[in-house]
Amino acid sequence: MPLTAFAINCSLKASDDREKSSTDKLIADLLAALKPHGVEGEVVRALDHDIKPGVLSDMGKGDNWPGLREKIVAADIFILGLPIWLGQPSSVAKRIMERMDAFLEETDDKGRMPAAGKVALVAIVGNEDGAHHCHAECFQALNDVGFTIPANGGVYWVGEAMHDVNYVDLPKTPDKITEAIEIAVSNAAHLAGLLKSKAYVGVEK
């Protein structure tokens, strides 16, 4: 049974920015590693879309979130990719998670949210400490709105504090990062396949 992945890059850079996105590179590495597991994926840059602030699935005229939401709930694996700023997940990532707050009220007749049965991975880059803290924040939020987090579902690269070498600038992906990517995608694909073949049963309301 084929699986699909959908990733949102929560960089503070839009696609037309002259500076390359390290978040984009880490997401691309994850999607490439998913292919041997039979998972086809797509990535979008959040800043290329007008995502209104709010906690509803549709904030009205001009809001591009409904189309992105549709892609998220249609995919078997959701990848949230983000940089660290001031030790926190990027403001763009926080907006994405805030918009999924609507899932809490969008349950089916068995109490299952739209993300029930969907697997989530979190990819983080930065030149400062804080990756584990950011993973904890994102994992909790994603789990709250129905996603299932696989074992070792967080991948990150953090360079030296106050230096200007980014993940996208590295001549070669470090072995430890490659290993982390491989175990993350293996676990995610395995879990997504199980959940797709046998969904959560929910509860009777």
One Martini backbone bead per residue (centre of mass of N, CA, C, O) as a GRO file, in nm:
protein
  205
    1MET     BB    1   0.089   0.041   0.029
    2PRO     BB    2   0.102   0.353  -0.047
    3LEU     BB    3   0.283   0.644   0.053
    4THR     BB    4   0.264   0.976   0.202
    5ALA     BB    5   0.418   1.308   0.200
    6PHE     BB    6   0.413   1.620   0.399
    7ALA     BB    7   0.581   1.939   0.385
    8ILE     BB    8   0.678   2.213   0.606
    9ASN     BB    9   0.850   2.513   0.567
   10CYS     BB   10   0.948   2.731   0.856
   11SER     BB   11   1.092   2.947   0.742
   12LEU     BB   12   1.196   3.298   0.714
   13LYS     BB   13   1.212   3.210   0.413
   14ALA     BB   14   1.150   3.248   0.104
   15SER     BB   15   1.198   3.113  -0.209
   16ASP     BB   16   1.319   3.409  -0.323
   17ASP     BB   17   1.553   3.393  -0.155
   18ARG     BB   18   1.899   3.412  -0.177
   19GLU     BB   19   1.899   3.240   0.067
   20LYS     BB   20   1.943   2.942   0.179
   21SER     BB   21   1.772   2.656   0.315
   22SER     BB   22   1.826   2.432   0.567
   23THR     BB   23   1.546   2.317   0.600
   24ASP     BB   24   1.519   2.221   0.308
   25LYS     BB   25   1.755   2.020   0.318
   26LEU     BB   26   1.645   1.833   0.544
   27ILE     BB   27   1.381   1.761   0.405
   28ALA     BB   28   1.508   1.642   0.149
   29ASP     BB   29   1.653   1.412   0.299
   30LEU     BB   30   1.396   1.278   0.404
   31LEU     BB   31   1.250   1.228   0.132
   32ALA     BB   32   1.477   1.057   0.009
   33ALA     BB   33   1.468   0.835   0.239
   34LEU     BB   34   1.161   0.751   0.181
   35LYS     BB   35   1.158   0.622  -0.104
   36PRO     BB   36   1.260   0.323  -0.034
   37HIS     BB   37   0.968   0.304   0.134
   38GLY     BB   38   0.739   0.416  -0.071
   39VAL     BB   39   0.763   0.741  -0.036
   40GLU     BB   40   0.592   1.021  -0.140
   41GLY     BB   41   0.679   1.376  -0.173
   42GLU     BB   42   0.608   1.710  -0.035
   43VAL     BB   43   0.701   2.065  -0.049
   44VAL     BB   44   0.648   2.367   0.141
   45ARG     BB   45   0.646   2.717   0.180
   46ALA     BB   46   0.493   2.908   0.401
   47LEU     BB   47   0.577   3.204   0.288
   48ASP     BB   48   0.419   3.145   0.004
   49HIS     BB   49   0.176   3.184   0.206
   50ASP     BB   50  -0.139   3.296   0.328
   51ILE     BB   51  -0.132   3.266   0.676
   52LYS     BB   52  -0.349   3.313   0.897
   53PRO     BB   53  -0.432   3.405   1.190
   54GLY     BB   54  -0.537   3.138   1.407
   55VAL     BB   55  -0.795   2.856   1.503
   56LEU     BB   56  -0.895   2.796   1.216
   57SER     BB   57  -0.944   2.637   0.903
   58ASP     BB   58  -1.095   2.923   0.827
   59MET     BB   59  -1.019   3.285   0.789
   60GLY     BB   60  -1.097   3.354   0.505
   61LYS     BB   61  -1.014   3.586   0.308
   62GLY     BB   62  -0.696   3.484   0.172
   63ASP     BB   63  -0.673   3.203   0.292
   64ASN     BB   64  -0.432   2.929   0.249
   65TRP     BB   65  -0.479   2.695   0.456
   66PRO     BB   66  -0.693   2.491   0.345
   67GLY     BB   67  -0.501   2.361   0.131
   68LEU     BB   68  -0.286   2.263   0.335
   69ARG     BB   69  -0.468   2.098   0.516
   70GLU     BB   70  -0.548   1.892   0.298
   71LYS     BB   71  -0.257   1.778   0.265
   72ILE     BB   72  -0.210   1.685   0.553
   73VAL     BB   73  -0.465   1.484   0.579
   74ALA     BB   74  -0.380   1.310   0.318
   75ALA     BB   75  -0.133   1.230   0.453
   76ASP     BB   76   0.066   0.997   0.631
   77ILE     BB   77   0.309   1.211   0.643
   78PHE     BB   78   0.427   1.466   0.857
   79ILE     BB   79   0.646   1.753   0.804
   80LEU     BB   80   0.817   1.957   1.037
   81GLY     BB   81   1.004   2.242   0.943
   82LEU     BB   82   1.269   2.414   1.140
   83PRO     BB   83   1.396   2.682   1.302
   84ILE     BB   84   1.600   2.837   1.531
   85TRP     BB   85   1.486   3.106   1.756
   86LEU     BB   86   1.573   3.196   2.057
   87GLY     BB   87   1.521   2.882   2.139
   88GLN     BB   88   1.283   2.861   1.924
   89PRO     BB   89   1.043   2.812   1.740
   90SER     BB   90   0.936   2.937   1.482
   91SER     BB   91   0.678   3.148   1.412
   92VAL     BB   92   0.575   2.981   1.174
   93ALA     BB   93   0.539   2.713   1.324
   94LYS     BB   94   0.337   2.823   1.531
   95ARG     BB   95   0.117   2.887   1.327
   96ILE     BB   96   0.070   2.605   1.223
   97MET     BB   97  -0.012   2.486   1.500
   98GLU     BB   98  -0.246   2.679   1.556
   99ARG     BB   99  -0.423   2.591   1.311
  100MET     BB  100  -0.449   2.286   1.430
  101ASP     BB  101  -0.641   2.342   1.671
  102ALA     BB  102  -0.908   2.275   1.516
  103PHE     BB  103  -0.901   1.963   1.549
  104LEU     BB  104  -1.033   1.945   1.835
  105GLU     BB  105  -1.335   2.014   1.687
  106GLU     BB  106  -1.296   1.783   1.429
  107THR     BB  107  -1.457   1.534   1.499
  108ASP     BB  108  -1.584   1.240   1.484
  109ASP     BB  109  -1.809   0.988   1.592
  110LYS     BB  110  -1.520   0.877   1.755
  111GLY     BB  111  -1.316   1.126   1.830
  112ARG     BB  112  -1.153   1.182   1.568
  113MET     BB  113  -0.913   1.343   1.432
  114PRO     BB  114  -0.773   1.433   1.132
  115ALA     BB  115  -0.478   1.309   1.245
  116ALA     BB  116  -0.567   1.037   1.274
  117GLY     BB  117  -0.318   0.809   1.164
  118LYS     BB  118  -0.091   1.016   1.164
  119VAL     BB  119   0.241   1.099   1.095
  120ALA     BB  120   0.516   1.269   1.273
  121LEU     BB  121   0.779   1.490   1.185
  122VAL     BB  122   1.085   1.661   1.307
  123ALA     BB  123   1.276   1.934   1.165
  124ILE     BB  124   1.597   2.076   1.276
  125VAL     BB  125   1.762   2.398   1.271
  126GLY     BB  126   2.088   2.546   1.385
  127ASN     BB  127   2.322   2.788   1.571
  128GLU     BB  128   2.195   2.658   1.836
  129ASP     BB  129   2.054   2.581   2.101
  130GLY     BB  130   1.726   2.376   2.130
  131ALA     BB  131   1.622   2.113   1.993
  132HIS     BB  132   1.483   1.958   2.225
  133HIS     BB  133   1.287   2.177   2.301
  134CYS     BB  134   1.150   2.201   2.022
  135HIS     BB  135   1.056   1.912   2.005
  136ALA     BB  136   0.876   1.912   2.253
  137GLU     BB  137   0.678   2.126   2.156
  138CYS     BB  138   0.594   1.987   1.888
  139PHE     BB  139   0.507   1.710   1.986
  140GLN     BB  140   0.282   1.804   2.173
  141ALA     BB  141   0.112   1.954   1.965
  142LEU     BB  142   0.075   1.718   1.759
  143ASN     BB  143  -0.052   1.521   1.963
  144ASP     BB  144  -0.297   1.697   2.048
  145VAL     BB  145  -0.403   1.687   1.721
  146GLY     BB  146  -0.344   1.345   1.654
  147PHE     BB  147  -0.066   1.268   1.620
  148THR     BB  148   0.192   1.032   1.553
  149ILE     BB  149   0.494   0.947   1.718
  150PRO     BB  150   0.775   0.816   1.646
  151ALA     BB  151   1.046   0.672   1.692
  152ASN     BB  152   1.282   0.896   1.636
  153GLY     BB  153   1.108   1.172   1.516
  154GLY     BB  154   1.379   1.344   1.549
  155VAL     BB  155   1.560   1.590   1.355
  156TYR     BB  156   1.901   1.733   1.378
  157TRP     BB  157   2.089   2.049   1.336
  158VAL     BB  158   2.373   2.194   1.522
  159GLY     BB  159   2.566   2.450   1.537
  160GLU     BB  160   2.763   2.684   1.619
  161ALA     BB  161   2.760   2.936   1.811
  162MET     BB  162   2.783   3.235   1.625
  163HIS     BB  163   2.791   3.103   1.354
  164ASP     BB  164   2.789   3.072   0.969
  165VAL     BB  165   2.738   2.762   0.957
  166ASN     BB  166   2.529   2.568   0.766
  167TYR     BB  167   2.375   2.294   0.659
  168VAL     BB  168   2.380   2.385   0.351
  169ASP     BB  169   2.715   2.420   0.364
  170LEU     BB  170   2.779   2.137   0.375
  171PRO     BB  171   2.967   1.901   0.197
  172LYS     BB  172   2.856   1.687   0.416
  173THR     BB  173   2.671   1.465   0.568
  174PRO     BB  174   2.664   1.364   0.863
  175ASP     BB  175   2.651   1.052   0.987
  176LYS     BB  176   2.455   1.106   1.226
  177ILE     BB  177   2.232   1.229   1.048
  178THR     BB  178   2.188   0.993   0.859
  179GLU     BB  179   2.107   0.795   1.080
  180ALA     BB  180   1.865   0.957   1.188
  181ILE     BB  181   1.705   0.960   0.925
  182GLU     BB  182   1.680   0.653   0.879
  183ILE     BB  183   1.525   0.586   1.143
  184ALA     BB  184   1.292   0.784   1.111
  185VAL     BB  185   1.178   0.678   0.835
  186SER     BB  186   1.142   0.385   0.912
  187ASN     BB  187   0.943   0.431   1.147
  188ALA     BB  188   0.734   0.603   0.993
  189ALA     BB  189   0.661   0.399   0.769
  190HIS     BB  190   0.577   0.170   0.951
  191LEU     BB  191   0.355   0.319   1.111
  192ALA     BB  192   0.186   0.421   0.871
  193GLY     BB  193   0.116   0.138   0.765
  194LEU     BB  194  -0.035   0.037   1.013
  195LEU     BB  195  -0.249   0.274   1.028
  196LYS     BB  196  -0.364   0.227   0.741
  197SER     BB  197  -0.456  -0.079   0.793
  198LYS     BB  198  -0.516   0.016   1.114
  199ALA     BB  199  -0.717   0.204   1.263
  200TYR     BB  200  -0.835   0.391   1.483
  201VAL     BB  201  -1.132   0.342   1.673
  202GLY     BB  202  -1.207   0.492   1.907
  203VAL     BB  203  -1.516   0.636   2.036
  204GLU     BB  204  -1.815   0.642   2.171
  205LYS     BB  205  -2.053   0.912   2.204
   0.00000   0.00000   0.00000
